[in-house]
XYZ file of C-alpha atoms in Angstrom:
305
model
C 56.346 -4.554 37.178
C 54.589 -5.581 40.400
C 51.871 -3.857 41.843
C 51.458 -2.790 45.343
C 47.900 -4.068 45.878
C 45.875 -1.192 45.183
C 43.161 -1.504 42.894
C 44.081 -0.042 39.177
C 41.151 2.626 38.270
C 42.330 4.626 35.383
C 39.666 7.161 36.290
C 40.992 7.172 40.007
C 44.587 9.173 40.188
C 45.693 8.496 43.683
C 45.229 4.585 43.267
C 47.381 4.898 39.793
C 49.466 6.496 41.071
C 50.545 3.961 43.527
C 51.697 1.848 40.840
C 55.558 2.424 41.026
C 58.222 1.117 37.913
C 60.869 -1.498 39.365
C 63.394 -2.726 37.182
C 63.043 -6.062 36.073
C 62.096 -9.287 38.372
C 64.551 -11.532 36.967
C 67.781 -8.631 37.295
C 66.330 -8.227 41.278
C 66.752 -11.716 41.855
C 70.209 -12.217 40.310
C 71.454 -8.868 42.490
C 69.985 -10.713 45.064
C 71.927 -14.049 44.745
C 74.989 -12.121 43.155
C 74.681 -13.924 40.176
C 76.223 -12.632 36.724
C 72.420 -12.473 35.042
C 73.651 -15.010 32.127
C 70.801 -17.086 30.041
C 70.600 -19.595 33.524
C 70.257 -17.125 35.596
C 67.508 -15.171 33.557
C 65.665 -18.175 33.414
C 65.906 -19.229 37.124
C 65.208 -15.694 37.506
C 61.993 -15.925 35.399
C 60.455 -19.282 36.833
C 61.270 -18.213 40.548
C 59.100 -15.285 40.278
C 56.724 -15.501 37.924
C 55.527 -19.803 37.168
C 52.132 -18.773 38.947
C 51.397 -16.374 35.793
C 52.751 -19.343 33.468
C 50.264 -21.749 35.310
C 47.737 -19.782 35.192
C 47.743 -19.132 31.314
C 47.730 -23.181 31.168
C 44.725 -23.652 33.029
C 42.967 -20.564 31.754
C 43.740 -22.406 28.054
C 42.809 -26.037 29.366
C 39.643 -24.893 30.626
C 38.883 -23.485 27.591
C 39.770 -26.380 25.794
C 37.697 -28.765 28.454
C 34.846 -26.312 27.909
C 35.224 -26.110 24.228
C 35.139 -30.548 23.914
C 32.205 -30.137 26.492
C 30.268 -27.610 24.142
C 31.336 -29.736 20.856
C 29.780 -33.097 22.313
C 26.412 -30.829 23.079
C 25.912 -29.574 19.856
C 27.344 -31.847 17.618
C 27.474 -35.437 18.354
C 24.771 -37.437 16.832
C 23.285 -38.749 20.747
C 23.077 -34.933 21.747
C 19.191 -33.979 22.236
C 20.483 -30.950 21.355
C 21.930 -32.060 18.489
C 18.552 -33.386 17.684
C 16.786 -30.421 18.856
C 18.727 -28.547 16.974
C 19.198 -29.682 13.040
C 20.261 -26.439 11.113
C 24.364 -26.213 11.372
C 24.193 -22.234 11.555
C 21.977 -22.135 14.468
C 24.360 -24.825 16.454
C 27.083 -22.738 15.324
C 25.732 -19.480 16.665
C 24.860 -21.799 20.207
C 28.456 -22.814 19.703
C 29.873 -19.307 19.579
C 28.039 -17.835 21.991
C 29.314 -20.790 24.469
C 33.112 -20.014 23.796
C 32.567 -16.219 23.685
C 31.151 -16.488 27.660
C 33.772 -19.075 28.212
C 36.539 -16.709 27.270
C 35.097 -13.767 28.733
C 34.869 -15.654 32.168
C 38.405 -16.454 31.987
C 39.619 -13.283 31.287
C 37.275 -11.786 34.560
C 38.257 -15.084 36.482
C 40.925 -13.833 39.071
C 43.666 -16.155 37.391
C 42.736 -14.457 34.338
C 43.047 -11.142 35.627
C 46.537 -11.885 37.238
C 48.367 -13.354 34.467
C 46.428 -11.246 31.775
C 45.007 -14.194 29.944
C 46.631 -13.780 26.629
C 45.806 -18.135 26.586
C 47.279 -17.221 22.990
C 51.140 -17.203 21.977
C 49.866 -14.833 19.237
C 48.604 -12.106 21.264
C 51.769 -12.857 23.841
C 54.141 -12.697 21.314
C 52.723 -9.810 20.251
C 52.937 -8.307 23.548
C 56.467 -8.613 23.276
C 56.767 -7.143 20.329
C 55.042 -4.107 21.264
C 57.388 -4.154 24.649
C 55.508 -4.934 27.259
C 56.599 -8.506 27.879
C 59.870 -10.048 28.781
C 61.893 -12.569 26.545
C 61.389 -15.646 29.230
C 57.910 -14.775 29.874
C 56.514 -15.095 26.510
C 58.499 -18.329 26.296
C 57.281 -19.890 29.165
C 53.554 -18.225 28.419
C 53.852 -19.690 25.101
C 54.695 -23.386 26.505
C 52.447 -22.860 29.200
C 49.434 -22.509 26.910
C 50.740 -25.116 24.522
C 50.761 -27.474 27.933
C 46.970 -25.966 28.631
C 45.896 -27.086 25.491
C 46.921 -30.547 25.218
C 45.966 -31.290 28.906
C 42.667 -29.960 28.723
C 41.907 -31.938 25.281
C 42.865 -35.018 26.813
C 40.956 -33.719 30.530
C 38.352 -33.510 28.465
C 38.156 -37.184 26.563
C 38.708 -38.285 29.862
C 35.819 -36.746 31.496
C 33.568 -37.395 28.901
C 34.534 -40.919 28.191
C 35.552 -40.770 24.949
C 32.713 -39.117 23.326
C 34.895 -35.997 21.960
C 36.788 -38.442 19.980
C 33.250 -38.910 17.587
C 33.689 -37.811 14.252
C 31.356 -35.087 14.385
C 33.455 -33.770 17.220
C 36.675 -34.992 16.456
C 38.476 -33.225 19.415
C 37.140 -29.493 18.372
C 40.218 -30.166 15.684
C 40.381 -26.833 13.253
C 40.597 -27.406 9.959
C 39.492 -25.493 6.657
C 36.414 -25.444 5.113
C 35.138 -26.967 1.268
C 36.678 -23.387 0.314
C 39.956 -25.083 1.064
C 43.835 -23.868 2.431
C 43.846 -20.353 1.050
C 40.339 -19.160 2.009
C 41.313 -20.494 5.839
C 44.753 -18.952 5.524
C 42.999 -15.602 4.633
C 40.137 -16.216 7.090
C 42.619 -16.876 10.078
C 44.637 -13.730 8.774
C 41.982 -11.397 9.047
C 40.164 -12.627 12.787
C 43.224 -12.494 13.878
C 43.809 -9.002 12.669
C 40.933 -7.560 13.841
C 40.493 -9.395 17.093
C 44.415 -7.810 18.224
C 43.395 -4.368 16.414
C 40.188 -4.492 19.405
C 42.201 -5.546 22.050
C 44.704 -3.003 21.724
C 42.132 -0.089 20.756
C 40.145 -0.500 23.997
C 42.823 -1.572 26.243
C 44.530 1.482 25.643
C 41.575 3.683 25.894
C 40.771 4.547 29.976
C 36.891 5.122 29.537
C 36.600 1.359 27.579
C 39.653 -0.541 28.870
C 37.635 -2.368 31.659
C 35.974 -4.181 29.115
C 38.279 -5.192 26.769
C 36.911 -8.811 27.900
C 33.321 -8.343 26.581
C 34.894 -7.258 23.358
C 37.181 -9.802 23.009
C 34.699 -12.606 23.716
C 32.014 -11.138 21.266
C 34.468 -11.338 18.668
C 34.918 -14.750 19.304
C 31.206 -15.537 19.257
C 30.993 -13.800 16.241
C 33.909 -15.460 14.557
C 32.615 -18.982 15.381
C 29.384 -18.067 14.323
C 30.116 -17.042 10.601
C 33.882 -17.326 10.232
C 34.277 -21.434 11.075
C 32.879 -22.848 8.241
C 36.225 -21.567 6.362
C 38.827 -22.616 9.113
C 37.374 -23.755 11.908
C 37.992 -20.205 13.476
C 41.222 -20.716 15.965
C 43.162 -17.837 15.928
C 45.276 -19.805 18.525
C 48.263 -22.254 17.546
C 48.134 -23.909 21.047
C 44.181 -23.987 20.674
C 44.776 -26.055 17.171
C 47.806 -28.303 18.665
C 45.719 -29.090 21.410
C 43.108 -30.561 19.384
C 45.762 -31.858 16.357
C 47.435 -34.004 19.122
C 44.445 -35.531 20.014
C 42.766 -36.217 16.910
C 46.092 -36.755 15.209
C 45.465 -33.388 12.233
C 47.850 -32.321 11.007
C 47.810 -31.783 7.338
C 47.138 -28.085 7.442
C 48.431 -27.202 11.014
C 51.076 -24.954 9.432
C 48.078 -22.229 8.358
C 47.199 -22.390 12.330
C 51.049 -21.420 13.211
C 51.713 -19.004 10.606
C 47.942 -16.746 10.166
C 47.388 -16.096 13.219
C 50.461 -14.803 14.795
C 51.231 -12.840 11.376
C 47.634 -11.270 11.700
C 48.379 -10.202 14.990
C 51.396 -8.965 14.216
C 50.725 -7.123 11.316
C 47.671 -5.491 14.236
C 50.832 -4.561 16.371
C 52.445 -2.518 13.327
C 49.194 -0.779 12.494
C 48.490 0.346 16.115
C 52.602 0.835 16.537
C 52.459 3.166 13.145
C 49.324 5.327 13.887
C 49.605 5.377 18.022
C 52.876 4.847 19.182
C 54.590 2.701 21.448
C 53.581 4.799 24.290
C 50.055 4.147 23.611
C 50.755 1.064 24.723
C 50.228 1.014 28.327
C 50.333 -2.592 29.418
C 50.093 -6.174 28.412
C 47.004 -7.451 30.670
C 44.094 -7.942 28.880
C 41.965 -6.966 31.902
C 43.626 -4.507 34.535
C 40.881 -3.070 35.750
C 42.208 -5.239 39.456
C 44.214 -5.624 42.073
C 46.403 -8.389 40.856
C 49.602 -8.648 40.498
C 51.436 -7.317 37.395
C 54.439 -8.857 35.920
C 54.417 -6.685 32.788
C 56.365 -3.478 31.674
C 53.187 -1.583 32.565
C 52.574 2.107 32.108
C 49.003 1.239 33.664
C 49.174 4.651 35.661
C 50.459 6.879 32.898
C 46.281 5.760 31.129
C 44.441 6.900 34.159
C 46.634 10.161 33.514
């Protein structure tokens, strides 16, 4: 769906209201072009209309990635004064968390972030799409989009800050799991993940909250890092992990970073799916609360209703 400009206020009818259903991008431009709409055509169809969405998710993910290095050198590597400053783990942890959580919540706010709907996660995309509010293409090209994020802003990053993520006590941000070892991490992953999707699509989906679904999100995250990394490393994001596996070449346990989170989210979709409905699901933007752009199946109006 694409909006018409006006700003979405759930509590404001007429605006809603202005938000009119259009069959899907890709199908327009194949009528257009008078195109059969085979798999080449879809595609075309997909990248004509909607890469700015797909680059957008890769720089909302690279800046988090450049910003996550950035915060990693500052609290962990040995030269740091605030690493010095600082001596007790927990307490850099909890400076650590609360770091990413603002990071993430000024991506989602950021107007790239509100555009594309800064999933910067092929979990909570591909969750999207399983709950029906995302087309096939665009979940694969926001998947590889945030993959491409990832990696570029890891490397941005050792780039920038001549080499110093690549210390040890950095080690790119890498994820790994804790002295509990693979199944505590698997389990850990499992159950962020889970509850961090279960939020998102609670107060999304509710008018009087879904403004701040951001603020949530990114106080989870804060939260996670601060008490849930010392068993995984707290991703909840297999482009996140790749990003930093690439660069710091980890990849014994990568597979618990591809399979826990997605299945945690999932397994959030089917919960909210079996107690709410599909219908409850009005959109796939993680902040709509704008006048951006919408390239969604989005029911946005039908919440202010």
């Amino acid at each position: 769906m694409i909006d018409d400009g006006a700003p979405h206020d759930p509590n404001t009818a007429p605006m809603a209201m202005n938000i009119a259903r259009r069959p899907s991008p890709s199908r327009n431009t194949l009528a257009r072009r008078g195109a059969s709409p085979g798999l080449t055509g879809m595609i075309f169809g997909a990248v004509s209309q909607h890469w700015p969405e797909y680059a957008m998710e890769a720089f909302g993910l690279g800046l988090f990635m450049v910003s996550a290095c950035a915060f990693g050198v500052l609290f962990e590597h040995p030269n740091s004064p605030v690493r010095q400053a600082v001596p007790n783990p927990a307490a850099r942890r909890i400076l650590m968390g609360g770091a990413m959580g603002l990071t993430a919540i000024a991506n989602t706010y950021s107007p790239w972030g509100q555009r594309s709907g800064a999933h910067l996660n092929p979990s909570i995309t591909w969750t999207f799409f399983r709950l029906g509010k995302v087309e096939p293409w665009d979940a694969v090209f926001y998947s590889a989009g945030q993959f491409v994020g990832a990696v570029s802003g890891v490397l941005l990053a050792r780039a920038v800050l001549m080499g110093l993520p690549a210390h040890p006590s950095v080690n790119y941000v890498a994820t790994k799991p804790g002295p509990n070892g693979t199944g505590a991490a698997f389990a850990g992953e499992l159950i962020i993940s889970f509850l961090l999707m279960s939020v998102v699509l609670r107060v999304s989906n509710t008018a009087r909250l879904t403004r701040f679904t951001p603020l949530f999100a990114g106080v989870l995250v804060a939260a996670y890092i601060s008490l849930e990394a010392p068993l995984s490393g707290m991703s909840m994001n297999p482009a996140r992990t790749f990003g930093s596996a690439l660069a710091a070449k980890a990849w014994d346990s990568l597979w618990i970073y591809f399979t826990a989170p997605p299945l945690g989210m999932l397994l959030a979709g089917e919960v909210y799916l079996r107690f709410r409905g599909r219908r409850k699901v009005f959109c796939a933007k993680l902040h709509h609360h704008n006048n951006k752009r919408c390239i969604f199946r989005c029911n946005y109006r039908e919440l202010g209703a």
